[in-house]
Short mmCIF file of C-alpha atoms in Angstrom, two decimals:
data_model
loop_
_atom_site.label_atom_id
_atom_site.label_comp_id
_atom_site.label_asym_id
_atom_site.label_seq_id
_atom_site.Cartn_x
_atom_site.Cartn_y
_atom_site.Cartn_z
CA UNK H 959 100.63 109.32 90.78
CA UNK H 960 98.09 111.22 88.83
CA UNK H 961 100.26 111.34 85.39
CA UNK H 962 100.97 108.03 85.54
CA UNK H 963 97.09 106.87 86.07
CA UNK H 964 96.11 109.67 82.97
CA UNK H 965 99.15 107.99 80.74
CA UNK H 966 97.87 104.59 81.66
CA UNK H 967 94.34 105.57 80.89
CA UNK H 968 95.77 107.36 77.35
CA UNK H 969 97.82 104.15 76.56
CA UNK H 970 94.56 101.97 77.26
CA UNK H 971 92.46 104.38 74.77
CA UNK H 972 94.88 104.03 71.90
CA UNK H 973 94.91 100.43 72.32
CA UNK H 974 91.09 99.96 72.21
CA UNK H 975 89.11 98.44 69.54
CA UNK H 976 87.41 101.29 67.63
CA UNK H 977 84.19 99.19 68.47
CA UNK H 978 84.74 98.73 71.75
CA UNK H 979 84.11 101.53 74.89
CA UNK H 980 86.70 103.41 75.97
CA UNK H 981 87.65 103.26 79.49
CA UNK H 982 86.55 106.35 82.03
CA UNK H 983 89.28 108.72 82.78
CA UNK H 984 91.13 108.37 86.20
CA UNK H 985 90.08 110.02 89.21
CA UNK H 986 93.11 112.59 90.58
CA UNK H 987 94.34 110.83 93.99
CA UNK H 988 92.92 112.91 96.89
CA UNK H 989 95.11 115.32 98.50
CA UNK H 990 94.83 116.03 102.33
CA UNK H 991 93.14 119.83 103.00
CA UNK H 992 91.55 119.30 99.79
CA UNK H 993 87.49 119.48 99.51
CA UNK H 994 86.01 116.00 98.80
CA UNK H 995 83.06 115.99 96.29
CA UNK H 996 80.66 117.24 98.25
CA UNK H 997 82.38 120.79 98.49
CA UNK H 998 83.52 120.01 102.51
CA UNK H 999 86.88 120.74 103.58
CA UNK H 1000 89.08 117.03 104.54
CA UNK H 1001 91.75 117.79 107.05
CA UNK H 1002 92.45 117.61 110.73
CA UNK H 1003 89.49 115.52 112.43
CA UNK H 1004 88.22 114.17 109.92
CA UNK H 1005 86.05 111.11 111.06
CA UNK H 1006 86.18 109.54 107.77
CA UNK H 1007 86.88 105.69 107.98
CA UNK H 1008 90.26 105.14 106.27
CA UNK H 1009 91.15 108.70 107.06
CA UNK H 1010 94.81 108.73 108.97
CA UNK H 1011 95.67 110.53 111.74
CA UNK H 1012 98.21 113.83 111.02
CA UNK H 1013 101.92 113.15 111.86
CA UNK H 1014 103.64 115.90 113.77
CA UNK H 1015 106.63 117.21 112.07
CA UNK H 1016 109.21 115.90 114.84
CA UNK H 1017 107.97 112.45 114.30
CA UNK H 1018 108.69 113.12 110.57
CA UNK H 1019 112.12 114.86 110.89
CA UNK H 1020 112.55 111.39 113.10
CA UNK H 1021 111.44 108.92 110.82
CA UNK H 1022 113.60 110.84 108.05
CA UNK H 1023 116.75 111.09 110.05
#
């Protein structure tokens, strides 16, 4: 996801004016167990709206087959 958001950014940045801005660089997608910007740990009870709940790995090896 994060390649194709840089080589969208890169294709938009050739393709602008020399005149005009050029677009702000893509933010990488966040990853879970990763620090957010503040420097704290996201993860496992996170209270975060938005933030999903972890899947246990039978529920996965069920959903997979």
């Amino acid at each position: 996801m994060d390649h194709l958001a840089v080589a969208n950014w890169m294709f938009m940045c050739v393709n602008t004016g020399e005149e005009d801005d050029q677009p702000d660089p893509p933010k990488p997608v966040p990853r879970p167990g990763d620090a957010d910007e503040d420097g704290e740990e996201r993860g496992e009870g996170s209270t975060e709206e938005g933030a999903a709940e972890a899947v246990s790995p039978g529920a996965l090896a069920r959903f997979f087959g």
